[in-house]
Amino acid sequence: MRLAGKVALISGAASGIGRETAALFAREGAKVAGGDIAPFPSDFPGLPLRLDVTREENWEEAFAAAERELGPVDVLVNAAGIAESGSIEEASLESWRRVMAVNAEGTFLGCRAAVRAMKERAMKGRGGAIVNISSAAGLVGDPRLAAYCASKGAVRLLTKSVALHCARAGLGIRCNSVHPSFAETPMLERMFDAARDPARLRAGLERASPLGRLGTALEVAEAILFLASDAASFITGAELAIDGGLTAA
Ligand SMILES: NC(=O)c1ccc[n+]([C@@H]2O[C@H](COP(=O)([O-])OP(=O)(O)OC[C@H]3O[C@@H](n4cnc5c(N)ncnc54)[C@H](O)[C@@H]3O)[C@@H](O)[C@H]2O)c1
């Protein structure tokens, strides 16, 4: 029970990595609130909240609702995200703005709301943790994903800025990022569906991974769990690749 007694708020919890993280956190003893714009599955193991991460006021409402129903929030996972493909020659300004609004601004608003909501208790020794989902595409460039790479690079360095601020101000809140490569989720399924030859694309991605396969949402959730838990009490501002070795090459 690695999160016994903790309350966690997870954005993007209706699907994929966020959903898997919510289930794992609940198994590990956390009380979980999920925030999403999409409908939640009927077996969601916690409090489903309507949260559009791009809307400032939604964040305040989500933290207030989680605290009212479950108790003060100890952990925030910023898992909501969207992917739109397009090289620098193809990507439209509208696409850039959509991707930056959810992935970069949404994570900024989430971190800010979390620090405001958590710092009083965290400073008294309770501690607090934020885990941001960046991407392997926030560590290395991908020519097909101009806006997505930029948004995930922003998440990587926002994480370090938040971590340093919280550490230097003695707030007791840690902030770290995880960097998955290709993990089997509905987001990846949509990418395969849009491809001219999905089987060829899948085989290519598997070949590109030094471990020779795609990841699973649970493998990403396990890394998020570690960084959210007290086992990572001396880790802040760190970036953890969950990519089968992709970015080690
Ligand atoms: N699957 C991968 O291979 C992979 C790789 C690297 C990074 N990631 C990142 O992991 C995170 C989760 O992705 P996933 O693969 O589980 O995708 P997913 O599409 O299965 O889940 C993303 C969730 O975010 C929600 N969401 C989108 N916009 C939102 C908004 N404005 N407000 C609130 N919720 C919103 C969606 O409704 C969805 O439930 C994303 O940040 C993604 O960029 C995924």
Tab-separated table of N, CA and C in Angstrom, residues 17 21 77-79 130-139 148 152 155-156 159 175-181 219-228 237-243:
chain	number	residue	atom	x	y	z
A	17	ILE	N	-3.254	6.312	-19.884
A	17	ILE	CA	-2.283	6.338	-18.773
A	17	ILE	C	-2.930	6.903	-17.502
A	21	THR	N	-3.342	4.870	-14.093
A	21	THR	CA	-2.724	5.435	-12.880
A	21	THR	C	-3.761	5.521	-11.764
A	77	VAL	N	-1.347	14.392	-10.477
A	77	VAL	CA	-0.754	13.842	-11.693
A	77	VAL	C	-1.376	14.581	-12.881
A	78	ASN	N	-0.535	15.282	-13.643
A	78	ASN	CA	-1.003	15.976	-14.852
A	78	ASN	C	-0.857	15.016	-16.040
A	79	ALA	N	-1.920	14.240	-16.286
A	79	ALA	CA	-1.846	13.238	-17.368
A	79	ALA	C	-2.643	13.645	-18.603
A	130	ILE	N	3.930	16.310	-7.210
A	130	ILE	CA	3.327	16.539	-8.526
A	130	ILE	C	4.112	15.697	-9.526
A	131	VAL	N	3.391	14.961	-10.368
A	131	VAL	CA	4.047	14.214	-11.443
A	131	VAL	C	3.440	14.676	-12.767
A	132	ASN	N	4.284	15.197	-13.644
A	132	ASN	CA	3.833	15.682	-14.945
A	132	ASN	C	4.182	14.664	-16.029
A	133	ILE	N	3.208	14.396	-16.916
A	133	ILE	CA	3.475	13.461	-18.011
A	133	ILE	C	3.965	14.265	-19.213
A	134	SER	N	5.263	14.199	-19.435
A	134	SER	CA	5.824	14.768	-20.658
A	134	SER	C	5.842	13.640	-21.695
A	135	SER	N	6.964	13.385	-22.315
A	135	SER	CA	7.036	12.377	-23.377
A	135	SER	C	8.501	12.189	-23.752
A	136	ALA	N	8.800	11.073	-24.410
A	136	ALA	CA	10.117	10.960	-25.041
A	136	ALA	C	10.287	12.117	-26.028
A	137	ALA	N	9.145	12.569	-26.583
A	137	ALA	CA	9.166	13.699	-27.515
A	137	ALA	C	9.370	15.037	-26.790
A	138	GLY	N	9.544	15.006	-25.478
A	138	GLY	CA	9.970	16.192	-24.730
A	138	GLY	C	11.451	16.131	-24.399
A	139	LEU	N	12.097	15.030	-24.792
A	139	LEU	CA	13.539	14.866	-24.576
A	139	LEU	C	14.304	14.961	-25.879
A	148	TYR	N	3.670	19.136	-30.735
A	148	TYR	CA	3.678	18.186	-29.607
A	148	TYR	C	5.040	18.199	-28.908
A	152	LYS	N	5.725	19.308	-25.009
A	152	LYS	CA	6.266	18.362	-24.023
A	152	LYS	C	7.638	18.820	-23.507
A	155	VAL	N	6.756	21.156	-20.787
A	155	VAL	CA	6.397	20.437	-19.550
A	155	VAL	C	7.657	20.006	-18.806
A	156	ARG	N	8.665	19.558	-19.539
A	156	ARG	CA	9.913	19.100	-18.912
A	156	ARG	C	10.558	20.227	-18.087
A	159	THR	N	8.516	21.610	-15.113
A	159	THR	CA	8.655	20.700	-13.966
A	159	THR	C	9.866	21.081	-13.114
A	175	CYS	N	8.333	17.836	-7.445
A	175	CYS	CA	7.725	17.872	-8.783
A	175	CYS	C	8.683	17.197	-9.767
A	176	ASN	N	8.191	16.177	-10.451
A	176	ASN	CA	9.020	15.395	-11.385
A	176	ASN	C	8.245	15.124	-12.668
A	177	SER	N	8.977	14.770	-13.732
A	177	SER	CA	8.297	14.452	-14.994
A	177	SER	C	8.619	13.030	-15.439
A	178	VAL	N	7.657	12.412	-16.113
A	178	VAL	CA	7.900	11.111	-16.752
A	178	VAL	C	7.802	11.291	-18.267
A	179	HIS	N	8.569	10.459	-18.969
A	179	HIS	CA	8.725	10.611	-20.417
A	179	HIS	C	8.493	9.273	-21.120
A	180	PRO	N	7.204	8.929	-21.327
A	180	PRO	CA	6.927	7.671	-22.037
A	180	PRO	C	7.240	7.818	-23.520
A	181	SER	N	7.594	6.684	-24.145
A	181	SER	CA	7.622	6.690	-25.616
A	181	SER	C	6.266	6.150	-26.068
A	219	GLU	N	2.953	0.123	-17.202
A	219	GLU	CA	4.388	0.376	-16.989
A	219	GLU	C	4.652	1.864	-16.732
A	220	VAL	N	3.896	2.727	-17.395
A	220	VAL	CA	4.032	4.158	-17.146
A	220	VAL	C	3.461	4.495	-15.762
A	221	ALA	N	2.308	3.906	-15.451
A	221	ALA	CA	1.664	4.179	-14.156
A	221	ALA	C	2.568	3.774	-12.989
A	222	GLU	N	3.302	2.685	-13.136
A	222	GLU	CA	4.204	2.233	-12.058
A	222	GLU	C	5.283	3.282	-11.778
A	223	ALA	N	5.794	3.914	-12.824
A	223	ALA	CA	6.818	4.958	-12.636
A	223	ALA	C	6.207	6.194	-11.989
A	224	ILE	N	4.981	6.522	-12.390
A	224	ILE	CA	4.281	7.663	-11.781
A	224	ILE	C	4.056	7.382	-10.290
A	225	LEU	N	3.639	6.161	-9.997
A	225	LEU	CA	3.410	5.766	-8.598
A	225	LEU	C	4.681	5.945	-7.768
A	226	PHE	N	5.797	5.482	-8.291
A	226	PHE	CA	7.060	5.619	-7.557
A	226	PHE	C	7.345	7.087	-7.240
A	227	LEU	N	7.243	7.955	-8.262
A	227	LEU	CA	7.573	9.374	-8.051
A	227	LEU	C	6.569	10.069	-7.128
A	228	ALA	N	5.327	9.582	-7.119
A	228	ALA	CA	4.298	10.173	-6.244
A	228	ALA	C	4.448	9.707	-4.803
A	237	GLY	N	12.556	17.503	-9.441
A	237	GLY	CA	13.143	18.107	-10.642
A	237	GLY	C	13.740	17.074	-11.584
A	238	ALA	N	13.423	15.811	-11.349
A	238	ALA	CA	14.015	14.739	-12.165
A	238	ALA	C	13.118	14.404	-13.353
A	239	GLU	N	13.721	13.777	-14.365
A	239	GLU	CA	12.975	13.314	-15.546
A	239	GLU	C	13.245	11.837	-15.725
A	240	LEU	N	12.173	11.057	-15.815
A	240	LEU	CA	12.312	9.594	-15.885
A	240	LEU	C	11.760	9.100	-17.220
A	241	ALA	N	12.652	8.555	-18.051
A	241	ALA	CA	12.221	8.012	-19.344
A	241	ALA	C	11.660	6.610	-19.143
A	242	ILE	N	10.487	6.363	-19.737
A	242	ILE	CA	9.864	5.034	-19.699
A	242	ILE	C	9.659	4.670	-21.153
A	243	ASP	N	10.747	4.288	-21.792
A	243	ASP	CA	10.747	4.277	-23.256
A	243	ASP	C	11.480	3.086	-23.858
